[in-house]
Amino acid sequence: MNKQTAKLIIEELSRHYEDKPALNFSSAYELLIAVILSAQCTDERVNKVTAELFKEYNTPEKMLTLKKEELAKKIYSCGFYNTKAEHILSASKDIMDKFGGTVPSEIEPLRTLAGVGRKTANVVYSVYFKGDAIAVDTHVFRVSNRIGLVNESNELKTELALNKILEKKVWSKAHHYLIYHGRRVCKAIKPDCANCQIEKYCKKNFKKK
Ligand code: SF4
């Protein structure tokens, strides 16, 4: 796909979707925790859990007063609660030990936090610190490869290829548009190609088959 078509796709998606996440947060730390919790979980569920959790545990220092089992109990309904509790406590410890209790604002140190993957670091960097980065989750991976924006076999390669085909200034917005499109229209099972806003550009377009 050429860059002009990629630009038209992002412009079309921008007419239908927001360029911010549906997660609630009021600090970089809260966003980081919400993104960790959102793996394999809906944003609505995460918002319910964090509304309670952040009343008392909204800083790494406070979070580290919890034992893993206690935290797992509080985030139980988000799924994968043991792993997520481990990741939250590891990241919180790193923030305290290596960054003086403050979530780093640059992408490389964010990516070094224990329990924080590349996708999570990219989301915090682009959403909270307004940096240029595309976080590739399951929706961004599926949709951008289906459309033909990129043709890659894994999430890292997809991120790097998207960085090449899209203008830097739209990276962060494109991440949100592709997620919303993947959730609402280009779903993993039964994509709604008949009602897709970018059907004419799409390589896959299941309707044509
Ligand atoms: S035409 Fe179908 S496969 Fe292509 S982006 Fe739209 S919903 Fe997804």
JSON list of C-alpha atoms and ligand atoms in Angstrom, two decimals:
[
{"chain": "A", "resi": 1, "resn": "MET", "atom": "CA", "xyz": [0.00, 0.00, 0.00]},
{"chain": "A", "resi": 2, "resn": "ASN", "atom": "CA", "xyz": [1.26, 3.49, -0.74]},
{"chain": "A", "resi": 3, "resn": "LYS", "atom": "CA", "xyz": [1.50, 6.27, 1.83]},
{"chain": "A", "resi": 4, "resn": "GLN", "atom": "CA", "xyz": [-1.27, 8.34, 0.23]},
{"chain": "A", "resi": 5, "resn": "THR", "atom": "CA", "xyz": [-3.80, 5.50, 0.57]},
{"chain": "A", "resi": 6, "resn": "ALA", "atom": "CA", "xyz": [-2.68, 4.90, 4.15]},
{"chain": "A", "resi": 7, "resn": "LYS", "atom": "CA", "xyz": [-3.26, 8.58, 4.85]},
{"chain": "A", "resi": 8, "resn": "LEU", "atom": "CA", "xyz": [-6.77, 8.43, 3.35]},
{"chain": "A", "resi": 9, "resn": "ILE", "atom": "CA", "xyz": [-7.61, 5.42, 5.52]},
{"chain": "A", "resi": 10, "resn": "ILE", "atom": "CA", "xyz": [-6.53, 7.16, 8.71]},
{"chain": "A", "resi": 11, "resn": "GLU", "atom": "CA", "xyz": [-8.41, 10.30, 7.70]},
{"chain": "A", "resi": 12, "resn": "GLU", "atom": "CA", "xyz": [-11.56, 8.28, 7.10]},
{"chain": "A", "resi": 13, "resn": "LEU", "atom": "CA", "xyz": [-11.25, 6.48, 10.43]},
{"chain": "A", "resi": 14, "resn": "SER", "atom": "CA", "xyz": [-10.71, 9.82, 12.19]},
{"chain": "A", "resi": 15, "resn": "ARG", "atom": "CA", "xyz": [-14.25, 10.81, 11.17]},
{"chain": "A", "resi": 16, "resn": "HIS", "atom": "CA", "xyz": [-15.71, 7.92, 13.13]},
{"chain": "A", "resi": 17, "resn": "TYR", "atom": "CA", "xyz": [-13.58, 7.32, 16.19]},
{"chain": "A", "resi": 18, "resn": "GLU", "atom": "CA", "xyz": [-12.06, 9.16, 19.13]},
{"chain": "A", "resi": 19, "resn": "ASP", "atom": "CA", "xyz": [-8.30, 9.66, 19.43]},
{"chain": "A", "resi": 20, "resn": "LYS", "atom": "CA", "xyz": [-8.12, 8.78, 23.12]},
{"chain": "A", "resi": 21, "resn": "PRO", "atom": "CA", "xyz": [-8.58, 5.62, 25.15]},
{"chain": "A", "resi": 22, "resn": "ALA", "atom": "CA", "xyz": [-11.77, 4.68, 26.97]},
{"chain": "A", "resi": 23, "resn": "LEU", "atom": "CA", "xyz": [-9.78, 4.01, 30.17]},
{"chain": "A", "resi": 24, "resn": "ASN", "atom": "CA", "xyz": [-10.16, 6.39, 33.12]},
{"chain": "A", "resi": 25, "resn": "PHE", "atom": "CA", "xyz": [-7.01, 7.79, 34.75]},
{"chain": "A", "resi": 26, "resn": "SER", "atom": "CA", "xyz": [-5.74, 10.95, 36.38]},
{"chain": "A", "resi": 27, "resn": "SER", "atom": "CA", "xyz": [-1.97, 10.36, 36.39]},
{"chain": "A", "resi": 28, "resn": "ALA", "atom": "CA", "xyz": [0.69, 8.53, 34.41]},
{"chain": "A", "resi": 29, "resn": "TYR", "atom": "CA", "xyz": [0.81, 5.87, 37.11]},
{"chain": "A", "resi": 30, "resn": "GLU", "atom": "CA", "xyz": [-2.95, 5.30, 37.00]},
{"chain": "A", "resi": 31, "resn": "LEU", "atom": "CA", "xyz": [-2.81, 5.01, 33.21]},
{"chain": "A", "resi": 32, "resn": "LEU", "atom": "CA", "xyz": [0.04, 2.51, 33.44]},
{"chain": "A", "resi": 33, "resn": "ILE", "atom": "CA", "xyz": [-1.89, 0.32, 35.87]},
{"chain": "A", "resi": 34, "resn": "ALA", "atom": "CA", "xyz": [-5.10, 0.60, 33.84]},
{"chain": "A", "resi": 35, "resn": "VAL", "atom": "CA", "xyz": [-3.29, -0.49, 30.67]},
{"chain": "A", "resi": 36, "resn": "ILE", "atom": "CA", "xyz": [-1.73, -3.49, 32.45]},
{"chain": "A", "resi": 37, "resn": "LEU", "atom": "CA", "xyz": [-5.20, -4.47, 33.68]},
{"chain": "A", "resi": 38, "resn": "SER", "atom": "CA", "xyz": [-6.77, -4.04, 30.25]},
{"chain": "A", "resi": 39, "resn": "ALA", "atom": "CA", "xyz": [-5.00, -7.03, 28.68]},
{"chain": "A", "resi": 40, "resn": "GLN", "atom": "CA", "xyz": [-7.73, -9.53, 27.71]},
{"chain": "A", "resi": 41, "resn": "CYS", "atom": "CA", "xyz": [-10.31, -7.39, 29.51]},
{"chain": "A", "resi": 42, "resn": "THR", "atom": "CA", "xyz": [-12.81, -4.70, 28.51]},
{"chain": "A", "resi": 43, "resn": "ASP", "atom": "CA", "xyz": [-12.12, -1.05, 29.30]},
{"chain": "A", "resi": 44, "resn": "GLU", "atom": "CA", "xyz": [-15.51, -0.88, 31.07]},
{"chain": "A", "resi": 45, "resn": "ARG", "atom": "CA", "xyz": [-14.49, -3.63, 33.47]},
{"chain": "A", "resi": 46, "resn": "VAL", "atom": "CA", "xyz": [-11.07, -2.04, 34.08]},
{"chain": "A", "resi": 47, "resn": "ASN", "atom": "CA", "xyz": [-12.72, 1.31, 34.83]},
{"chain": "A", "resi": 48, "resn": "LYS", "atom": "CA", "xyz": [-14.96, -0.35, 37.43]},
{"chain": "A", "resi": 49, "resn": "VAL", "atom": "CA", "xyz": [-12.00, -2.04, 39.10]},
{"chain": "A", "resi": 50, "resn": "THR", "atom": "CA", "xyz": [-9.71, 1.01, 39.07]},
{"chain": "A", "resi": 51, "resn": "ALA", "atom": "CA", "xyz": [-12.49, 3.27, 40.40]},
{"chain": "A", "resi": 52, "resn": "GLU", "atom": "CA", "xyz": [-12.21, 1.27, 43.63]},
{"chain": "A", "resi": 53, "resn": "LEU", "atom": "CA", "xyz": [-8.51, 0.39, 43.51]},
{"chain": "A", "resi": 54, "resn": "PHE", "atom": "CA", "xyz": [-7.27, 3.96, 42.97]},
{"chain": "A", "resi": 55, "resn": "LYS", "atom": "CA", "xyz": [-9.24, 5.32, 45.94]},
{"chain": "A", "resi": 56, "resn": "GLU", "atom": "CA", "xyz": [-6.45, 3.97, 48.13]},
{"chain": "A", "resi": 57, "resn": "TYR", "atom": "CA", "xyz": [-3.73, 2.65, 45.84]},
{"chain": "A", "resi": 58, "resn": "ASN", "atom": "CA", "xyz": [-3.00, 5.31, 43.24]},
{"chain": "A", "resi": 59, "resn": "THR", "atom": "CA", "xyz": [0.78, 5.64, 43.66]},
{"chain": "A", "resi": 60, "resn": "PRO", "atom": "CA", "xyz": [3.56, 3.05, 43.43]},
{"chain": "A", "resi": 61, "resn": "GLU", "atom": "CA", "xyz": [4.37, 3.61, 47.08]},
{"chain": "A", "resi": 62, "resn": "LYS", "atom": "CA", "xyz": [0.83, 2.84, 48.19]},
{"chain": "A", "resi": 63, "resn": "MET", "atom": "CA", "xyz": [0.50, -0.07, 45.75]},
{"chain": "A", "resi": 64, "resn": "LEU", "atom": "CA", "xyz": [3.59, -1.71, 47.22]},
{"chain": "A", "resi": 65, "resn": "THR", "atom": "CA", "xyz": [1.91, -1.91, 50.63]},
{"chain": "A", "resi": 66, "resn": "LEU", "atom": "CA", "xyz": [-0.24, -4.67, 49.12]},
{"chain": "A", "resi": 67, "resn": "LYS", "atom": "CA", "xyz": [0.84, -8.29, 48.99]},
{"chain": "A", "resi": 68, "resn": "LYS", "atom": "CA", "xyz": [0.45, -9.99, 45.64]},
{"chain": "A", "resi": 69, "resn": "GLU", "atom": "CA", "xyz": [-2.50, -12.05, 46.92]},
{"chain": "A", "resi": 70, "resn": "GLU", "atom": "CA", "xyz": [-4.27, -8.96, 48.25]},
{"chain": "A", "resi": 71, "resn": "LEU", "atom": "CA", "xyz": [-3.86, -7.10, 44.98]},
{"chain": "A", "resi": 72, "resn": "ALA", "atom": "CA", "xyz": [-4.93, -10.16, 42.97]},
{"chain": "A", "resi": 73, "resn": "LYS", "atom": "CA", "xyz": [-8.15, -10.23, 44.97]},
{"chain": "A", "resi": 74, "resn": "LYS", "atom": "CA", "xyz": [-8.89, -6.58, 44.18]},
{"chain": "A", "resi": 75, "resn": "ILE", "atom": "CA", "xyz": [-8.32, -7.02, 40.43]},
{"chain": "A", "resi": 76, "resn": "TYR", "atom": "CA", "xyz": [-9.82, -10.51, 40.21]},
{"chain": "A", "resi": 77, "resn": "SER", "atom": "CA", "xyz": [-12.60, -9.60, 37.78]},
{"chain": "A", "resi": 78, "resn": "CYS", "atom": "CA", "xyz": [-10.10, -8.31, 35.16]},
{"chain": "A", "resi": 79, "resn": "GLY", "atom": "CA", "xyz": [-8.86, -11.87, 34.57]},
{"chain": "A", "resi": 80, "resn": "PHE", "atom": "CA", "xyz": [-5.28, -13.17, 34.67]},
{"chain": "A", "resi": 81, "resn": "TYR", "atom": "CA", "xyz": [-5.23, -11.58, 38.11]},
{"chain": "A", "resi": 82, "resn": "ASN", "atom": "CA", "xyz": [-2.11, -13.35, 39.44]},
{"chain": "A", "resi": 83, "resn": "THR", "atom": "CA", "xyz": [0.04, -12.35, 36.47]},
{"chain": "A", "resi": 84, "resn": "LYS", "atom": "CA", "xyz": [-1.36, -8.82, 36.42]},
{"chain": "A", "resi": 85, "resn": "ALA", "atom": "CA", "xyz": [-0.77, -8.41, 40.16]},
{"chain": "A", "resi": 86, "resn": "GLU", "atom": "CA", "xyz": [2.83, -9.55, 39.66]},
{"chain": "A", "resi": 87, "resn": "HIS", "atom": "CA", "xyz": [3.35, -7.10, 36.80]},
{"chain": "A", "resi": 88, "resn": "ILE", "atom": "CA", "xyz": [1.81, -4.19, 38.70]},
{"chain": "A", "resi": 89, "resn": "LEU", "atom": "CA", "xyz": [3.99, -4.81, 41.74]},
{"chain": "A", "resi": 90, "resn": "SER", "atom": "CA", "xyz": [7.16, -5.33, 39.65]},
{"chain": "A", "resi": 91, "resn": "ALA", "atom": "CA", "xyz": [6.56, -2.10, 37.72]},
{"chain": "A", "resi": 92, "resn": "SER", "atom": "CA", "xyz": [5.78, -0.21, 40.94]},
{"chain": "A", "resi": 93, "resn": "LYS", "atom": "CA", "xyz": [8.97, -1.45, 42.56]},
{"chain": "A", "resi": 94, "resn": "ASP", "atom": "CA", "xyz": [11.03, -0.39, 39.54]},
{"chain": "A", "resi": 95, "resn": "ILE", "atom": "CA", "xyz": [9.40, 3.05, 39.54]},
{"chain": "A", "resi": 96, "resn": "MET", "atom": "CA", "xyz": [10.32, 3.46, 43.21]},
{"chain": "A", "resi": 97, "resn": "ASP", "atom": "CA", "xyz": [13.82, 1.97, 43.00]},
{"chain": "A", "resi": 98, "resn": "LYS", "atom": "CA", "xyz": [14.99, 3.38, 39.68]},
{"chain": "A", "resi": 99, "resn": "PHE", "atom": "CA", "xyz": [12.91, 6.49, 39.04]},
{"chain": "A", "resi": 100, "resn": "GLY", "atom": "CA", "xyz": [12.31, 8.03, 42.45]},
{"chain": "A", "resi": 101, "resn": "GLY", "atom": "CA", "xyz": [8.61, 7.18, 42.50]},
{"chain": "A", "resi": 102, "resn": "THR", "atom": "CA", "xyz": [7.75, 8.93, 39.23]},
{"chain": "A", "resi": 103, "resn": "VAL", "atom": "CA", "xyz": [6.73, 7.18, 36.02]},
{"chain": "A", "resi": 104, "resn": "PRO", "atom": "CA", "xyz": [9.42, 7.99, 33.44]},
{"chain": "A", "resi": 105, "resn": "SER", "atom": "CA", "xyz": [8.27, 10.22, 30.60]},
{"chain": "A", "resi": 106, "resn": "GLU", "atom": "CA", "xyz": [10.61, 8.88, 27.92]},
{"chain": "A", "resi": 107, "resn": "ILE", "atom": "CA", "xyz": [9.94, 5.76, 25.93]},
{"chain": "A", "resi": 108, "resn": "GLU", "atom": "CA", "xyz": [13.17, 3.85, 26.51]},
{"chain": "A", "resi": 109, "resn": "PRO", "atom": "CA", "xyz": [13.05, 3.98, 30.33]},
{"chain": "A", "resi": 110, "resn": "LEU", "atom": "CA", "xyz": [9.34, 3.16, 30.21]},
{"chain": "A", "resi": 111, "resn": "ARG", "atom": "CA", "xyz": [10.16, 0.02, 28.25]},
{"chain": "A", "resi": 112, "resn": "THR", "atom": "CA", "xyz": [12.68, -1.05, 30.89]},
{"chain": "A", "resi": 113, "resn": "LEU", "atom": "CA", "xyz": [10.08, -1.24, 33.67]},
{"chain": "A", "resi": 114, "resn": "ALA", "atom": "CA", "xyz": [9.61, -4.79, 34.93]},
{"chain": "A", "resi": 115, "resn": "GLY", "atom": "CA", "xyz": [6.18, -6.12, 34.04]},
{"chain": "A", "resi": 116, "resn": "VAL", "atom": "CA", "xyz": [5.68, -3.48, 31.34]},
{"chain": "A", "resi": 117, "resn": "GLY", "atom": "CA", "xyz": [5.69, -4.66, 27.76]},
{"chain": "A", "resi": 118, "resn": "ARG", "atom": "CA", "xyz": [6.44, -2.60, 24.69]},
{"chain": "A", "resi": 119, "resn": "LYS", "atom": "CA", "xyz": [2.73, -2.05, 23.97]},
{"chain": "A", "resi": 120, "resn": "THR", "atom": "CA", "xyz": [1.99, -0.76, 27.47]},
{"chain": "A", "resi": 121, "resn": "ALA", "atom": "CA", "xyz": [5.02, 1.55, 27.41]},
{"chain": "A", "resi": 122, "resn": "ASN", "atom": "CA", "xyz": [3.97, 2.92, 24.02]},
{"chain": "A", "resi": 123, "resn": "VAL", "atom": "CA", "xyz": [0.44, 3.64, 25.27]},
{"chain": "A", "resi": 124, "resn": "VAL", "atom": "CA", "xyz": [1.65, 5.53, 28.34]},
{"chain": "A", "resi": 125, "resn": "TYR", "atom": "CA", "xyz": [4.22, 7.44, 26.28]},
{"chain": "A", "resi": 126, "resn": "SER", "atom": "CA", "xyz": [1.79, 8.46, 23.56]},
{"chain": "A", "resi": 127, "resn": "VAL", "atom": "CA", "xyz": [-1.37, 9.01, 25.61]},
{"chain": "A", "resi": 128, "resn": "TYR", "atom": "CA", "xyz": [-0.04, 10.61, 28.77]},
{"chain": "A", "resi": 129, "resn": "PHE", "atom": "CA", "xyz": [3.23, 12.17, 27.63]},
{"chain": "A", "resi": 130, "resn": "LYS", "atom": "CA", "xyz": [1.97, 13.01, 24.12]},
{"chain": "A", "resi": 131, "resn": "GLY", "atom": "CA", "xyz": [4.93, 11.28, 22.48]},
{"chain": "A", "resi": 132, "resn": "ASP", "atom": "CA", "xyz": [4.83, 9.74, 19.01]},
{"chain": "A", "resi": 133, "resn": "ALA", "atom": "CA", "xyz": [4.38, 5.98, 19.20]},
{"chain": "A", "resi": 134, "resn": "ILE", "atom": "CA", "xyz": [2.02, 3.31, 17.90]},
{"chain": "A", "resi": 135, "resn": "ALA", "atom": "CA", "xyz": [1.10, 0.67, 20.44]},
{"chain": "A", "resi": 136, "resn": "VAL", "atom": "CA", "xyz": [0.23, -2.53, 18.62]},
{"chain": "A", "resi": 137, "resn": "ASP", "atom": "CA", "xyz": [-2.25, -4.70, 20.46]},
{"chain": "A", "resi": 138, "resn": "THR", "atom": "CA", "xyz": [-4.30, -7.56, 19.07]},
{"chain": "A", "resi": 139, "resn": "HIS", "atom": "CA", "xyz": [-6.77, -5.18, 17.33]},
{"chain": "A", "resi": 140, "resn": "VAL", "atom": "CA", "xyz": [-4.13, -2.95, 15.76]},
{"chain": "A", "resi": 141, "resn": "PHE", "atom": "CA", "xyz": [-2.24, -6.03, 14.59]},
{"chain": "A", "resi": 142, "resn": "ARG", "atom": "CA", "xyz": [-5.28, -7.73, 13.07]},
{"chain": "A", "resi": 143, "resn": "VAL", "atom": "CA", "xyz": [-6.87, -4.67, 11.47]},
{"chain": "A", "resi": 144, "resn": "SER", "atom": "CA", "xyz": [-3.74, -3.08, 9.98]},
{"chain": "A", "resi": 145, "resn": "ASN", "atom": "CA", "xyz": [-2.72, -6.40, 8.42]},
{"chain": "A", "resi": 146, "resn": "ARG", "atom": "CA", "xyz": [-6.22, -7.16, 7.13]},
{"chain": "A", "resi": 147, "resn": "ILE", "atom": "CA", "xyz": [-6.55, -3.76, 5.51]},
{"chain": "A", "resi": 148, "resn": "GLY", "atom": "CA", "xyz": [-3.13, -4.08, 3.93]},
{"chain": "A", "resi": 149, "resn": "LEU", "atom": "CA", "xyz": [-1.61, -1.08, 5.67]},
{"chain": "A", "resi": 150, "resn": "VAL", "atom": "CA", "xyz": [1.17, -3.53, 6.49]},
{"chain": "A", "resi": 151, "resn": "ASN", "atom": "CA", "xyz": [1.90, -7.16, 5.80]},
{"chain": "A", "resi": 152, "resn": "GLU", "atom": "CA", "xyz": [3.70, -8.48, 8.86]},
{"chain": "A", "resi": 153, "resn": "SER", "atom": "CA", "xyz": [3.82, -11.62, 10.95]},
{"chain": "A", "resi": 154, "resn": "ASN", "atom": "CA", "xyz": [4.06, -10.21, 14.47]},
{"chain": "A", "resi": 155, "resn": "GLU", "atom": "CA", "xyz": [3.29, -7.16, 16.58]},
{"chain": "A", "resi": 156, "resn": "LEU", "atom": "CA", "xyz": [6.79, -5.67, 16.66]},
{"chain": "A", "resi": 157, "resn": "LYS", "atom": "CA", "xyz": [7.20, -5.91, 12.87]},
{"chain": "A", "resi": 158, "resn": "THR", "atom": "CA", "xyz": [3.73, -4.40, 12.49]},
{"chain": "A", "resi": 159, "resn": "GLU", "atom": "CA", "xyz": [4.66, -1.44, 14.70]},
{"chain": "A", "resi": 160, "resn": "LEU", "atom": "CA", "xyz": [7.86, -0.78, 12.75]},
{"chain": "A", "resi": 161, "resn": "ALA", "atom": "CA", "xyz": [6.06, -1.08, 9.40]},
{"chain": "A", "resi": 162, "resn": "LEU", "atom": "CA", "xyz": [3.25, 1.26, 10.55]},
{"chain": "A", "resi": 163, "resn": "ASN", "atom": "CA", "xyz": [5.93, 3.73, 11.60]},
{"chain": "A", "resi": 164, "resn": "LYS", "atom": "CA", "xyz": [7.16, 3.72, 8.02]},
{"chain": "A", "resi": 165, "resn": "ILE", "atom": "CA", "xyz": [3.87, 4.02, 6.18]},
{"chain": "A", "resi": 166, "resn": "LEU", "atom": "CA", "xyz": [2.13, 6.54, 8.48]},
{"chain": "A", "resi": 167, "resn": "GLU", "atom": "CA", "xyz": [3.19, 10.11, 9.17]},
{"chain": "A", "resi": 168, "resn": "LYS", "atom": "CA", "xyz": [4.72, 10.45, 12.63]},
{"chain": "A", "resi": 169, "resn": "LYS", "atom": "CA", "xyz": [2.15, 13.03, 13.68]},
{"chain": "A", "resi": 170, "resn": "VAL", "atom": "CA", "xyz": [-0.71, 10.49, 13.32]},
{"chain": "A", "resi": 171, "resn": "TRP", "atom": "CA", "xyz": [0.94, 7.49, 15.01]},
{"chain": "A", "resi": 172, "resn": "SER", "atom": "CA", "xyz": [-0.76, 7.96, 18.33]},
{"chain": "A", "resi": 173, "resn": "LYS", "atom": "CA", "xyz": [-4.17, 8.76, 16.84]},
{"chain": "A", "resi": 174, "resn": "ALA", "atom": "CA", "xyz": [-3.96, 5.87, 14.39]},
{"chain": "A", "resi": 175, "resn": "HIS", "atom": "CA", "xyz": [-3.46, 3.51, 17.33]},
{"chain": "A", "resi": 176, "resn": "HIS", "atom": "CA", "xyz": [-6.81, 4.55, 18.82]},
{"chain": "A", "resi": 177, "resn": "TYR", "atom": "CA", "xyz": [-8.68, 4.53, 15.50]},
{"chain": "A", "resi": 178, "resn": "LEU", "atom": "CA", "xyz": [-7.48, 1.04, 14.65]},
{"chain": "A", "resi": 179, "resn": "ILE", "atom": "CA", "xyz": [-8.42, -0.26, 18.10]},
{"chain": "A", "resi": 180, "resn": "TYR", "atom": "CA", "xyz": [-11.94, 1.17, 17.94]},
{"chain": "A", "resi": 181, "resn": "HIS", "atom": "CA", "xyz": [-12.37, -0.10, 14.38]},
{"chain": "A", "resi": 182, "resn": "GLY", "atom": "CA", "xyz": [-11.24, -3.55, 15.47]},
{"chain": "A", "resi": 183, "resn": "ARG", "atom": "CA", "xyz": [-13.63, -3.62, 18.40]},
{"chain": "A", "resi": 184, "resn": "ARG", "atom": "CA", "xyz": [-16.69, -2.25, 16.64]},
{"chain": "A", "resi": 185, "resn": "VAL", "atom": "CA", "xyz": [-16.45, -3.22, 12.95]},
{"chain": "A", "resi": 186, "resn": "CYS", "atom": "CA", "xyz": [-13.42, -5.27, 11.94]},
{"chain": "A", "resi": 187, "resn": "LYS", "atom": "CA", "xyz": [-13.90, -7.84, 14.68]},
{"chain": "A", "resi": 188, "resn": "ALA", "atom": "CA", "xyz": [-11.76, -10.96, 14.87]},
{"chain": "A", "resi": 189, "resn": "ILE", "atom": "CA", "xyz": [-14.77, -13.16, 14.17]},
{"chain": "A", "resi": 190, "resn": "LYS", "atom": "CA", "xyz": [-17.37, -11.89, 11.71]},
{"chain": "A", "resi": 191, "resn": "PRO", "atom": "CA", "xyz": [-15.96, -8.55, 10.61]},
{"chain": "A", "resi": 192, "resn": "ASP", "atom": "CA", "xyz": [-18.79, -6.30, 9.44]},
{"chain": "A", "resi": 193, "resn": "CYS", "atom": "CA", "xyz": [-17.42, -5.57, 5.97]},
{"chain": "A", "resi": 194, "resn": "ALA", "atom": "CA", "xyz": [-20.85, -4.55, 4.65]},
{"chain": "A", "resi": 195, "resn": "ASN", "atom": "CA", "xyz": [-20.88, -1.58, 7.02]},
{"chain": "A", "resi": 196, "resn": "CYS", "atom": "CA", "xyz": [-17.17, -0.80, 7.04]},
{"chain": "A", "resi": 197, "resn": "GLN", "atom": "CA", "xyz": [-16.18, 2.82, 6.45]},
{"chain": "A", "resi": 198, "resn": "ILE", "atom": "CA", "xyz": [-12.92, 1.84, 4.75]},
{"chain": "A", "resi": 199, "resn": "GLU", "atom": "CA", "xyz": [-14.22, -1.11, 2.76]},
{"chain": "A", "resi": 200, "resn": "LYS", "atom": "CA", "xyz": [-13.07, 0.33, -0.57]},
{"chain": "A", "resi": 201, "resn": "TYR", "atom": "CA", "xyz": [-9.45, 0.46, 0.59]},
{"chain": "A", "resi": 202, "resn": "CYS", "atom": "CA", "xyz": [-9.32, -2.91, 2.29]},
{"chain": "A", "resi": 203, "resn": "LYS", "atom": "CA", "xyz": [-7.19, -5.73, 0.94]},
{"chain": "A", "resi": 204, "resn": "LYS", "atom": "CA", "xyz": [-9.06, -8.44, 2.81]},
{"chain": "A", "resi": 205, "resn": "ASN", "atom": "CA", "xyz": [-12.66, -7.25, 2.55]},
{"chain": "A", "resi": 206, "resn": "PHE", "atom": "CA", "xyz": [-14.46, -10.50, 3.29]},
{"chain": "A", "resi": 207, "resn": "LYS", "atom": "CA", "xyz": [-17.56, -9.19, 1.49]},
{"chain": "A", "resi": 208, "resn": "LYS", "atom": "CA", "xyz": [-15.90, -9.48, -1.91]},
{"chain": "A", "resi": 209, "resn": "LYS", "atom": "CA", "xyz": [-15.29, -13.21, -1.45]},
{"chain": "B", "resi": 1, "resn": "SF4", "atom": "S1", "xyz": [-13.62, -4.36, 4.85]},
{"chain": "B", "resi": 1, "resn": "SF4", "atom": "FE1", "xyz": [-13.88, -5.97, 6.40]},
{"chain": "B", "resi": 1, "resn": "SF4", "atom": "S2", "xyz": [-11.84, -6.85, 6.73]},
{"chain": "B", "resi": 1, "resn": "SF4", "atom": "FE2", "xyz": [-11.59, -4.83, 5.73]},
{"chain": "B", "resi": 1, "resn": "SF4", "atom": "S3", "xyz": [-11.31, -3.36, 7.40]},
{"chain": "B", "resi": 1, "resn": "SF4", "atom": "FE3", "xyz": [-13.47, -3.40, 6.88]},
{"chain": "B", "resi": 1, "resn": "SF4", "atom": "S4", "xyz": [-14.38, -4.89, 8.29]},
{"chain": "B", "resi": 1, "resn": "SF4", "atom": "FE4", "xyz": [-12.16, -5.24, 8.27]}
]
